Amino acid sequence: MSMPKIAAELLVERLVDWGVDTIFGLPGDGINGITEALRRHQDRIRFVLVHHEEAAAFMACGYAKVTGRLGVCLATSGPGGVHLLNGLYDAKLDHQPVLAITGMQETQLLGTGYQQEVHLEKLFEDVAGYDVMVHVPVQVPTLVDLAVRHALAHRTVSHITFPNDLQVADADANPWQAVAPARAPSTAPVYIAPPGVPRSADLERAAAVLNAGEKVVLLAGAGALGARAEVVAAAEALASPIVKTLPGKGCVPDDHPLTTGGIGLLGTEPSEEAMESADTLFMVGTNFPYTKHLPPPGQVKVVQIDIDPATVGNRIPTEVPLVGDAAATLQALVPRLQRKTTRSFLDGAQAGMREWREKMAALEDSERDPIQPQYLMRVIDRLAADDAILASDSGTIATWSARHFDIRGGREYYLSGNLATMAPGLPYTIAAQWAHPGRQCIAFVGDGGFAMLMAETLTAIRHELPIKVFINNNAEYGQILWEQMVLGFPEFGVRHRGVADYAAFAQANGALGLRVEKAADLEAAVAGAFAHPGPAVVDVLTNPDEPPMPPKVSYEQAKGFTKAFLKGQPHKATIASTLFRDKISELKS
Ligand code: FAD
């Protein structure tokens, strides 16, 4: 006997129509109907059971980042939905299409202050561009269509909250008399992206500005990740250094002769210098926020490509905004560019890069104990596959991954760029591994971020996802510690007592767990983790007194350090010796 269809099945079936095959989430009594619908359709959508809803939202965001498709997460009413929020903000701020589905208390109790009555449609108003509560089963397919289309079109979060009595209602139930001059909503699960190429008059204006420039810098961001060949072709013609935002790191290989790597505090000196002396800035797929690291307005003429007409021109006065897809727009633009014959600006940047690479190599000292975080990152870099996907946490860990992990071949790199939240590295990696079972997926995390969502290690183990987790374990919140000092304050509240043993936790639960305390043991452990067929956690005790240095130390920053030292900064001696040693290594190189 076939079971009568319940309304929650309309939701699941419509998601299938949209091509959704994965939902990350955690059950609860506010979503029993949806969970039952997922059970009934488990051959078409895979439900990835996680340990914390925040991680489910990060996974949906990470999944969207690595696949370019919609990410979907599911949480129960009240607390489950509240837990999603941070991961949803991550998706919103990094422009990822994510659909959040939550439960709501049953309709007859709404407004009575019943248990778990949290009005998630109000709570999510700010994070979700499309935000709706289901009121009657017949509207479900259309609400899904509108939610998915909105998320894809605006690269943002949509939210549907579904009262649990309606979830288990008969799919055909429509108890109310229709009074509007309208039929029941009826739509199709279709979306098509807008045409990606700007008008030719705009392309001509852009080409004129770029052709007139003598020192053109190309700043490539996350929106240019799919436009490697086109970015290189444009930079080649313009003889312009390619500077990459951190989320745009994967755009061009780090050893490509045209790139000067990153920009900003985690960037490189040659990028900084290129920006300082540029006369023309060509921004491609970036909304780079740290405007102090861009040339001052007035110094440069700006051409900017962005897919979003509301974003282009937001950071710096822009001569020619080009609204379009980075790859398609560059394909149309490059034939209009004249190959620059004077290439000394680029030559200078390339020479600067050779020096910068030597400086970085000097910091990757294999001899030091405690282990240098830069050395840890470089060993992972050397031994990782050419198509590895690496997700980095926020904090000093981002400095090490920005500078000491290289994009080469088909490698990809992700982090929480604009929310800069703690703890996405592990769930992103799980989502990446889920999407790409055959690729090497690496989480590069600090002990602070890892401890927050470490239960997701169990998610990897239980779903047999062979992720590789490397923990830069310095038993401190490093980024904050250094920020306190730069502001002139001695550190406070940034170190837990004792050092946790994450390898033992991993090992006890069925993963490979390795703890490394000596630099001499590092290579074998990293190689062992990569060779291991299942999930592996390598817990590496690193130097807690290693400062993440900006590309150029400003007078204000140095003054802050000095003040903190004078006011009684603990660990002065080791910090000073690290700073001093780094300076010597730099000078020696
Ligand atoms: P986004 O802000 O995501 O912008 C991407 C743009 O591309 C959007 O405007 C979007 O509309 C557009 N777009 C999307 N798709 C397309 C397409 N197909 N075609 C054209 N346009 C498209 N970043 C740095 O660069 N340097 C740092 O030193 C740095 N330090 C950081 C430190 C930490 C601890 C953390 C967590 C983050 C740090 N970041 C750093 C990240 C930084 O906060 C910003 O997130 C980042 O600079 C923004 O990069 P973006 O402009 O490429 O990405």
mmCIF file with all atom_site columns, C-alpha atoms in Angstrom, residues 167-341:
data_model
loop_
_atom_site.group_PDB
_atom_site.id
_atom_site.type_symbol
_atom_site.label_atom_id
_atom_site.label_alt_id
_atom_site.label_comp_id
_atom_site.label_asym_id
_atom_site.label_entity_id
_atom_site.label_seq_id
_atom_site.pdbx_PDB_ins_code
_atom_site.Cartn_x
_atom_site.Cartn_y
_atom_site.Cartn_z
_atom_site.occupancy
_atom_site.B_iso_or_equiv
_atom_site.pdbx_formal_charge
_atom_site.auth_seq_id
_atom_site.auth_comp_id
_atom_site.auth_asym_id
_atom_site.auth_atom_id
_atom_site.pdbx_PDB_model_num
ATOM 1   C CA . GLN A 1 167 ? 4.945   19.203 6.843   1.00 0.00 ? 167 GLN A CA 1
ATOM 2   C CA . VAL A 1 168 ? 2.894   16.093 7.580   1.00 0.00 ? 168 VAL A CA 1
ATOM 3   C CA . ALA A 1 169 ? -0.360  17.434 6.120   1.00 0.00 ? 169 ALA A CA 1
ATOM 4   C CA . ASP A 1 170 ? -1.795  15.775 3.063   1.00 0.00 ? 170 ASP A CA 1
ATOM 5   C CA . ALA A 1 171 ? 0.079   17.176 0.047   1.00 0.00 ? 171 ALA A CA 1
ATOM 6   C CA . ASP A 1 172 ? -3.251  18.101 -1.561  1.00 0.00 ? 172 ASP A CA 1
ATOM 7   C CA . ALA A 1 173 ? -4.726  19.766 1.531   1.00 0.00 ? 173 ALA A CA 1
ATOM 8   C CA . ASN A 1 174 ? -6.030  23.215 0.711   1.00 0.00 ? 174 ASN A CA 1
ATOM 9   C CA . PRO A 1 175 ? -8.535  23.973 3.427   1.00 0.00 ? 175 PRO A CA 1
ATOM 10  C CA . TRP A 1 176 ? -9.261  27.612 2.662   1.00 0.00 ? 176 TRP A CA 1
ATOM 11  C CA . GLN A 1 177 ? -11.556 29.143 0.165   1.00 0.00 ? 177 GLN A CA 1
ATOM 12  C CA . ALA A 1 178 ? -9.643  31.158 -2.456  1.00 0.00 ? 178 ALA A CA 1
ATOM 13  C CA . VAL A 1 179 ? -10.813 34.761 -2.564  1.00 0.00 ? 179 VAL A CA 1
ATOM 14  C CA . ALA A 1 180 ? -8.154  36.537 -4.623  1.00 0.00 ? 180 ALA A CA 1
ATOM 15  C CA . PRO A 1 181 ? -8.475  36.798 -8.384  1.00 0.00 ? 181 PRO A CA 1
ATOM 16  C CA . ALA A 1 182 ? -5.587  34.345 -8.695  1.00 0.00 ? 182 ALA A CA 1
ATOM 17  C CA . ARG A 1 183 ? -5.024  30.649 -9.166  1.00 0.00 ? 183 ARG A CA 1
ATOM 18  C CA . ALA A 1 184 ? -2.932  28.561 -6.847  1.00 0.00 ? 184 ALA A CA 1
ATOM 19  C CA . PRO A 1 185 ? 0.677   29.462 -7.643  1.00 0.00 ? 185 PRO A CA 1
ATOM 20  C CA . SER A 1 186 ? 2.244   27.475 -10.433 1.00 0.00 ? 186 SER A CA 1
ATOM 21  C CA . THR A 1 187 ? 5.869   27.996 -11.556 1.00 0.00 ? 187 THR A CA 1
ATOM 22  C CA . ALA A 1 188 ? 8.744   26.076 -13.103 1.00 0.00 ? 188 ALA A CA 1
ATOM 23  C CA . PRO A 1 189 ? 12.098  25.087 -11.594 1.00 0.00 ? 189 PRO A CA 1
ATOM 24  C CA . VAL A 1 190 ? 14.155  27.067 -14.084 1.00 0.00 ? 190 VAL A CA 1
ATOM 25  C CA . TYR A 1 191 ? 16.915  29.642 -13.771 1.00 0.00 ? 191 TYR A CA 1
ATOM 26  C CA . ILE A 1 192 ? 19.106  31.215 -16.381 1.00 0.00 ? 192 ILE A CA 1
ATOM 27  C CA . ALA A 1 193 ? 21.986  33.572 -15.630 1.00 0.00 ? 193 ALA A CA 1
ATOM 28  C CA . PRO A 1 194 ? 21.890  37.030 -17.244 1.00 0.00 ? 194 PRO A CA 1
ATOM 29  C CA . PRO A 1 195 ? 24.041  37.483 -20.360 1.00 0.00 ? 195 PRO A CA 1
ATOM 30  C CA . GLY A 1 196 ? 27.628  37.849 -19.156 1.00 0.00 ? 196 GLY A CA 1
ATOM 31  C CA . VAL A 1 197 ? 29.084  40.371 -21.620 1.00 0.00 ? 197 VAL A CA 1
ATOM 32  C CA . PRO A 1 198 ? 28.894  44.177 -21.300 1.00 0.00 ? 198 PRO A CA 1
ATOM 33  C CA . ARG A 1 199 ? 27.838  46.446 -24.145 1.00 0.00 ? 199 ARG A CA 1
ATOM 34  C CA . SER A 1 200 ? 30.534  46.956 -26.753 1.00 0.00 ? 200 SER A CA 1
ATOM 35  C CA . ALA A 1 201 ? 30.582  50.735 -26.153 1.00 0.00 ? 201 ALA A CA 1
ATOM 36  C CA . ASP A 1 202 ? 31.510  50.041 -22.516 1.00 0.00 ? 202 ASP A CA 1
ATOM 37  C CA . LEU A 1 203 ? 34.198  47.592 -23.602 1.00 0.00 ? 203 LEU A CA 1
ATOM 38  C CA . GLU A 1 204 ? 35.644  50.240 -25.927 1.00 0.00 ? 204 GLU A CA 1
ATOM 39  C CA . ARG A 1 205 ? 35.776  52.810 -23.123 1.00 0.00 ? 205 ARG A CA 1
ATOM 40  C CA . ALA A 1 206 ? 37.441  50.292 -20.828 1.00 0.00 ? 206 ALA A CA 1
ATOM 41  C CA . ALA A 1 207 ? 39.997  49.343 -23.464 1.00 0.00 ? 207 ALA A CA 1
ATOM 42  C CA . ALA A 1 208 ? 40.815  53.023 -24.047 1.00 0.00 ? 208 ALA A CA 1
ATOM 43  C CA . VAL A 1 209 ? 41.582  53.556 -20.343 1.00 0.00 ? 209 VAL A CA 1
ATOM 44  C CA . LEU A 1 210 ? 43.639  50.372 -20.079 1.00 0.00 ? 210 LEU A CA 1
ATOM 45  C CA . ASN A 1 211 ? 45.542  51.049 -23.305 1.00 0.00 ? 211 ASN A CA 1
ATOM 46  C CA . ALA A 1 212 ? 46.430  54.563 -22.127 1.00 0.00 ? 212 ALA A CA 1
ATOM 47  C CA . GLY A 1 213 ? 47.778  53.345 -18.774 1.00 0.00 ? 213 GLY A CA 1
ATOM 48  C CA . GLU A 1 214 ? 51.515  52.999 -18.358 1.00 0.00 ? 214 GLU A CA 1
ATOM 49  C CA . LYS A 1 215 ? 51.510  51.170 -15.041 1.00 0.00 ? 215 LYS A CA 1
ATOM 50  C CA . VAL A 1 216 ? 48.466  48.949 -14.948 1.00 0.00 ? 216 VAL A CA 1
ATOM 51  C CA . VAL A 1 217 ? 47.820  46.620 -12.018 1.00 0.00 ? 217 VAL A CA 1
ATOM 52  C CA . LEU A 1 218 ? 45.251  43.849 -12.373 1.00 0.00 ? 218 LEU A CA 1
ATOM 53  C CA . LEU A 1 219 ? 43.544  42.971 -9.085  1.00 0.00 ? 219 LEU A CA 1
ATOM 54  C CA . ALA A 1 220 ? 41.823  39.586 -9.356  1.00 0.00 ? 220 ALA A CA 1
ATOM 55  C CA . GLY A 1 221 ? 39.292  38.438 -6.783  1.00 0.00 ? 221 GLY A CA 1
ATOM 56  C CA . ALA A 1 222 ? 36.999  35.551 -5.985  1.00 0.00 ? 222 ALA A CA 1
ATOM 57  C CA . GLY A 1 223 ? 34.819  36.465 -8.949  1.00 0.00 ? 223 GLY A CA 1
ATOM 58  C CA . ALA A 1 224 ? 37.762  35.745 -11.261 1.00 0.00 ? 224 ALA A CA 1
ATOM 59  C CA . LEU A 1 225 ? 38.377  32.190 -10.002 1.00 0.00 ? 225 LEU A CA 1
ATOM 60  C CA . GLY A 1 226 ? 36.884  30.729 -13.164 1.00 0.00 ? 226 GLY A CA 1
ATOM 61  C CA . ALA A 1 227 ? 38.780  33.058 -15.472 1.00 0.00 ? 227 ALA A CA 1
ATOM 62  C CA . ARG A 1 228 ? 42.409  31.989 -15.172 1.00 0.00 ? 228 ARG A CA 1
ATOM 63  C CA . ALA A 1 229 ? 43.271  31.929 -18.876 1.00 0.00 ? 229 ALA A CA 1
ATOM 64  C CA . GLU A 1 230 ? 41.456  35.204 -19.515 1.00 0.00 ? 230 GLU A CA 1
ATOM 65  C CA . VAL A 1 231 ? 43.110  37.021 -16.592 1.00 0.00 ? 231 VAL A CA 1
ATOM 66  C CA . VAL A 1 232 ? 46.526  35.854 -17.743 1.00 0.00 ? 232 VAL A CA 1
ATOM 67  C CA . ALA A 1 233 ? 45.802  36.935 -21.338 1.00 0.00 ? 233 ALA A CA 1
ATOM 68  C CA . ALA A 1 234 ? 44.717  40.404 -20.205 1.00 0.00 ? 234 ALA A CA 1
ATOM 69  C CA . ALA A 1 235 ? 47.707  40.847 -17.887 1.00 0.00 ? 235 ALA A CA 1
ATOM 70  C CA . GLU A 1 236 ? 50.063  39.603 -20.574 1.00 0.00 ? 236 GLU A CA 1
ATOM 71  C CA . ALA A 1 237 ? 48.774  42.218 -23.021 1.00 0.00 ? 237 ALA A CA 1
ATOM 72  C CA . LEU A 1 238 ? 48.815  45.007 -20.440 1.00 0.00 ? 238 LEU A CA 1
ATOM 73  C CA . ALA A 1 239 ? 52.186  43.984 -18.954 1.00 0.00 ? 239 ALA A CA 1
ATOM 74  C CA . SER A 1 240 ? 50.497  44.258 -15.614 1.00 0.00 ? 240 SER A CA 1
ATOM 75  C CA . PRO A 1 241 ? 51.274  42.402 -12.426 1.00 0.00 ? 241 PRO A CA 1
ATOM 76  C CA . ILE A 1 242 ? 48.339  40.248 -11.281 1.00 0.00 ? 242 ILE A CA 1
ATOM 77  C CA . VAL A 1 243 ? 47.616  40.960 -7.624  1.00 0.00 ? 243 VAL A CA 1
ATOM 78  C CA . LYS A 1 244 ? 45.248  38.457 -5.990  1.00 0.00 ? 244 LYS A CA 1
ATOM 79  C CA . THR A 1 245 ? 42.839  38.975 -3.126  1.00 0.00 ? 245 THR A CA 1
ATOM 80  C CA . LEU A 1 246 ? 42.973  36.137 -0.628  1.00 0.00 ? 246 LEU A CA 1
ATOM 81  C CA . PRO A 1 247 ? 39.698  34.547 -1.789  1.00 0.00 ? 247 PRO A CA 1
ATOM 82  C CA . GLY A 1 248 ? 41.022  35.046 -5.340  1.00 0.00 ? 248 GLY A CA 1
ATOM 83  C CA . LYS A 1 249 ? 44.228  33.139 -4.559  1.00 0.00 ? 249 LYS A CA 1
ATOM 84  C CA . GLY A 1 250 ? 43.223  30.210 -6.759  1.00 0.00 ? 250 GLY A CA 1
ATOM 85  C CA . CYS A 1 251 ? 42.794  32.441 -9.820  1.00 0.00 ? 251 CYS A CA 1
ATOM 86  C CA . VAL A 1 252 ? 46.396  32.191 -11.012 1.00 0.00 ? 252 VAL A CA 1
ATOM 87  C CA . PRO A 1 253 ? 49.159  29.806 -9.866  1.00 0.00 ? 253 PRO A CA 1
ATOM 88  C CA . ASP A 1 254 ? 51.452  31.402 -7.302  1.00 0.00 ? 254 ASP A CA 1
ATOM 89  C CA . ASP A 1 255 ? 54.555  30.633 -9.346  1.00 0.00 ? 255 ASP A CA 1
ATOM 90  C CA . HIS A 1 256 ? 53.138  32.277 -12.481 1.00 0.00 ? 256 HIS A CA 1
ATOM 91  C CA . PRO A 1 257 ? 55.600  34.944 -13.665 1.00 0.00 ? 257 PRO A CA 1
ATOM 92  C CA . LEU A 1 258 ? 52.834  37.549 -13.944 1.00 0.00 ? 258 LEU A CA 1
ATOM 93  C CA . THR A 1 259 ? 51.590  37.405 -10.363 1.00 0.00 ? 259 THR A CA 1
ATOM 94  C CA . THR A 1 260 ? 52.848  39.224 -7.313  1.00 0.00 ? 260 THR A CA 1
ATOM 95  C CA . GLY A 1 261 ? 50.577  37.179 -5.039  1.00 0.00 ? 261 GLY A CA 1
ATOM 96  C CA . GLY A 1 262 ? 48.375  38.639 -2.347  1.00 0.00 ? 262 GLY A CA 1
ATOM 97  C CA . ILE A 1 263 ? 47.455  42.120 -1.183  1.00 0.00 ? 263 ILE A CA 1
ATOM 98  C CA . GLY A 1 264 ? 46.718  43.556 2.253   1.00 0.00 ? 264 GLY A CA 1
ATOM 99  C CA . LEU A 1 265 ? 48.173  42.583 5.603   1.00 0.00 ? 265 LEU A CA 1
ATOM 100 C CA . LEU A 1 266 ? 48.590  39.028 4.373   1.00 0.00 ? 266 LEU A CA 1
ATOM 101 C CA . GLY A 1 267 ? 49.894  40.128 1.015   1.00 0.00 ? 267 GLY A CA 1
ATOM 102 C CA . THR A 1 268 ? 53.324  40.648 -0.469  1.00 0.00 ? 268 THR A CA 1
ATOM 103 C CA . GLU A 1 269 ? 55.645  43.619 -0.644  1.00 0.00 ? 269 GLU A CA 1
ATOM 104 C CA . PRO A 1 270 ? 55.763  43.626 -4.476  1.00 0.00 ? 270 PRO A CA 1
ATOM 105 C CA . SER A 1 271 ? 51.943  43.793 -4.593  1.00 0.00 ? 271 SER A CA 1
ATOM 106 C CA . GLU A 1 272 ? 51.990  46.690 -2.151  1.00 0.00 ? 272 GLU A CA 1
ATOM 107 C CA . GLU A 1 273 ? 54.620  48.486 -4.215  1.00 0.00 ? 273 GLU A CA 1
ATOM 108 C CA . ALA A 1 274 ? 52.750  47.851 -7.462  1.00 0.00 ? 274 ALA A CA 1
ATOM 109 C CA . MET A 1 275 ? 49.644  49.431 -5.942  1.00 0.00 ? 275 MET A CA 1
ATOM 110 C CA . GLU A 1 276 ? 51.644  52.385 -4.628  1.00 0.00 ? 276 GLU A CA 1
ATOM 111 C CA . SER A 1 277 ? 53.035  53.266 -8.048  1.00 0.00 ? 277 SER A CA 1
ATOM 112 C CA . ALA A 1 278 ? 50.193  52.204 -10.375 1.00 0.00 ? 278 ALA A CA 1
ATOM 113 C CA . ASP A 1 279 ? 48.525  54.736 -12.655 1.00 0.00 ? 279 ASP A CA 1
ATOM 114 C CA . THR A 1 280 ? 45.705  52.371 -13.669 1.00 0.00 ? 280 THR A CA 1
ATOM 115 C CA . LEU A 1 281 ? 43.839  49.768 -11.653 1.00 0.00 ? 281 LEU A CA 1
ATOM 116 C CA . PHE A 1 282 ? 41.952  46.954 -13.352 1.00 0.00 ? 282 PHE A CA 1
ATOM 117 C CA . MET A 1 283 ? 39.717  45.171 -10.827 1.00 0.00 ? 283 MET A CA 1
ATOM 118 C CA . VAL A 1 284 ? 38.260  41.840 -11.894 1.00 0.00 ? 284 VAL A CA 1
ATOM 119 C CA . GLY A 1 285 ? 35.676  40.078 -9.723  1.00 0.00 ? 285 GLY A CA 1
ATOM 120 C CA . THR A 1 286 ? 36.613  41.726 -6.459  1.00 0.00 ? 286 THR A CA 1
ATOM 121 C CA . ASN A 1 287 ? 35.034  43.865 -3.793  1.00 0.00 ? 287 ASN A CA 1
ATOM 122 C CA . PHE A 1 288 ? 38.304  44.087 -1.824  1.00 0.00 ? 288 PHE A CA 1
ATOM 123 C CA . PRO A 1 289 ? 37.476  45.826 1.459   1.00 0.00 ? 289 PRO A CA 1
ATOM 124 C CA . TYR A 1 290 ? 40.829  47.132 2.739   1.00 0.00 ? 290 TYR A CA 1
ATOM 125 C CA . THR A 1 291 ? 40.922  50.346 0.743   1.00 0.00 ? 291 THR A CA 1
ATOM 126 C CA . LYS A 1 292 ? 44.071  51.602 2.494   1.00 0.00 ? 292 LYS A CA 1
ATOM 127 C CA . HIS A 1 293 ? 45.891  48.989 0.446   1.00 0.00 ? 293 HIS A CA 1
ATOM 128 C CA . LEU A 1 294 ? 44.474  50.326 -2.832  1.00 0.00 ? 294 LEU A CA 1
ATOM 129 C CA . PRO A 1 295 ? 45.979  53.387 -4.506  1.00 0.00 ? 295 PRO A CA 1
ATOM 130 C CA . PRO A 1 296 ? 44.462  56.606 -3.144  1.00 0.00 ? 296 PRO A CA 1
ATOM 131 C CA . PRO A 1 297 ? 41.506  57.897 -5.176  1.00 0.00 ? 297 PRO A CA 1
ATOM 132 C CA . GLY A 1 298 ? 42.830  60.275 -7.800  1.00 0.00 ? 298 GLY A CA 1
ATOM 133 C CA . GLN A 1 299 ? 46.132  58.467 -8.295  1.00 0.00 ? 299 GLN A CA 1
ATOM 134 C CA . VAL A 1 300 ? 44.676  55.871 -10.626 1.00 0.00 ? 300 VAL A CA 1
ATOM 135 C CA . LYS A 1 301 ? 42.106  55.444 -13.331 1.00 0.00 ? 301 LYS A CA 1
ATOM 136 C CA . VAL A 1 302 ? 39.953  52.441 -12.546 1.00 0.00 ? 302 VAL A CA 1
ATOM 137 C CA . VAL A 1 303 ? 38.272  49.844 -14.737 1.00 0.00 ? 303 VAL A CA 1
ATOM 138 C CA . GLN A 1 304 ? 36.259  47.285 -12.832 1.00 0.00 ? 304 GLN A CA 1
ATOM 139 C CA . ILE A 1 305 ? 34.489  44.109 -13.922 1.00 0.00 ? 305 ILE A CA 1
ATOM 140 C CA . ASP A 1 306 ? 31.828  42.738 -11.603 1.00 0.00 ? 306 ASP A CA 1
ATOM 141 C CA . ILE A 1 307 ? 28.826  40.567 -12.248 1.00 0.00 ? 307 ILE A CA 1
ATOM 142 C CA . ASP A 1 308 ? 26.768  42.652 -9.840  1.00 0.00 ? 308 ASP A CA 1
ATOM 143 C CA . PRO A 1 309 ? 25.822  46.139 -11.095 1.00 0.00 ? 309 PRO A CA 1
ATOM 144 C CA . ALA A 1 310 ? 25.217  47.267 -7.514  1.00 0.00 ? 310 ALA A CA 1
ATOM 145 C CA . THR A 1 311 ? 28.748  46.376 -6.409  1.00 0.00 ? 311 THR A CA 1
ATOM 146 C CA . VAL A 1 312 ? 30.905  47.716 -9.176  1.00 0.00 ? 312 VAL A CA 1
ATOM 147 C CA . GLY A 1 313 ? 32.477  51.002 -8.104  1.00 0.00 ? 313 GLY A CA 1
ATOM 148 C CA . ASN A 1 314 ? 31.843  50.509 -4.387  1.00 0.00 ? 314 ASN A CA 1
ATOM 149 C CA . ARG A 1 315 ? 35.418  50.722 -3.131  1.00 0.00 ? 315 ARG A CA 1
ATOM 150 C CA . ILE A 1 316 ? 37.136  53.330 -5.265  1.00 0.00 ? 316 ILE A CA 1
ATOM 151 C CA . PRO A 1 317 ? 35.902  55.885 -7.806  1.00 0.00 ? 317 PRO A CA 1
ATOM 152 C CA . THR A 1 318 ? 35.608  53.911 -11.014 1.00 0.00 ? 318 THR A CA 1
ATOM 153 C CA . GLU A 1 319 ? 36.203  55.342 -14.495 1.00 0.00 ? 319 GLU A CA 1
ATOM 154 C CA . VAL A 1 320 ? 34.614  52.474 -16.390 1.00 0.00 ? 320 VAL A CA 1
ATOM 155 C CA . PRO A 1 321 ? 32.391  49.951 -14.651 1.00 0.00 ? 321 PRO A CA 1
ATOM 156 C CA . LEU A 1 322 ? 31.863  46.772 -16.661 1.00 0.00 ? 322 LEU A CA 1
ATOM 157 C CA . VAL A 1 323 ? 28.929  44.621 -15.609 1.00 0.00 ? 323 VAL A CA 1
ATOM 158 C CA . GLY A 1 324 ? 29.486  41.056 -16.664 1.00 0.00 ? 324 GLY A CA 1
ATOM 159 C CA . ASP A 1 325 ? 31.017  37.694 -15.985 1.00 0.00 ? 325 ASP A CA 1
ATOM 160 C CA . ALA A 1 326 ? 34.782  37.912 -15.534 1.00 0.00 ? 326 ALA A CA 1
ATOM 161 C CA . ALA A 1 327 ? 35.693  35.248 -18.091 1.00 0.00 ? 327 ALA A CA 1
ATOM 162 C CA . ALA A 1 328 ? 33.169  36.257 -20.750 1.00 0.00 ? 328 ALA A CA 1
ATOM 163 C CA . THR A 1 329 ? 33.934  39.968 -20.336 1.00 0.00 ? 329 THR A CA 1
ATOM 164 C CA . LEU A 1 330 ? 37.684  39.467 -20.573 1.00 0.00 ? 330 LEU A CA 1
ATOM 165 C CA . GLN A 1 331 ? 37.249  37.310 -23.661 1.00 0.00 ? 331 GLN A CA 1
ATOM 166 C CA . ALA A 1 332 ? 35.442  40.214 -25.294 1.00 0.00 ? 332 ALA A CA 1
ATOM 167 C CA . LEU A 1 333 ? 37.872  42.812 -23.969 1.00 0.00 ? 333 LEU A CA 1
ATOM 168 C CA . VAL A 1 334 ? 41.273  41.226 -24.613 1.00 0.00 ? 334 VAL A CA 1
ATOM 169 C CA . PRO A 1 335 ? 41.109  41.558 -28.433 1.00 0.00 ? 335 PRO A CA 1
ATOM 170 C CA . ARG A 1 336 ? 40.638  45.313 -27.883 1.00 0.00 ? 336 ARG A CA 1
ATOM 171 C CA . LEU A 1 337 ? 43.801  45.633 -25.794 1.00 0.00 ? 337 LEU A CA 1
ATOM 172 C CA . GLN A 1 338 ? 47.058  46.747 -27.402 1.00 0.00 ? 338 GLN A CA 1
ATOM 173 C CA . ARG A 1 339 ? 50.074  44.755 -26.312 1.00 0.00 ? 339 ARG A CA 1
ATOM 174 C CA . LYS A 1 340 ? 52.234  47.107 -24.254 1.00 0.00 ? 340 LYS A CA 1
ATOM 175 C CA . THR A 1 341 ? 55.751  47.451 -25.553 1.00 0.00 ? 341 THR A CA 1
#
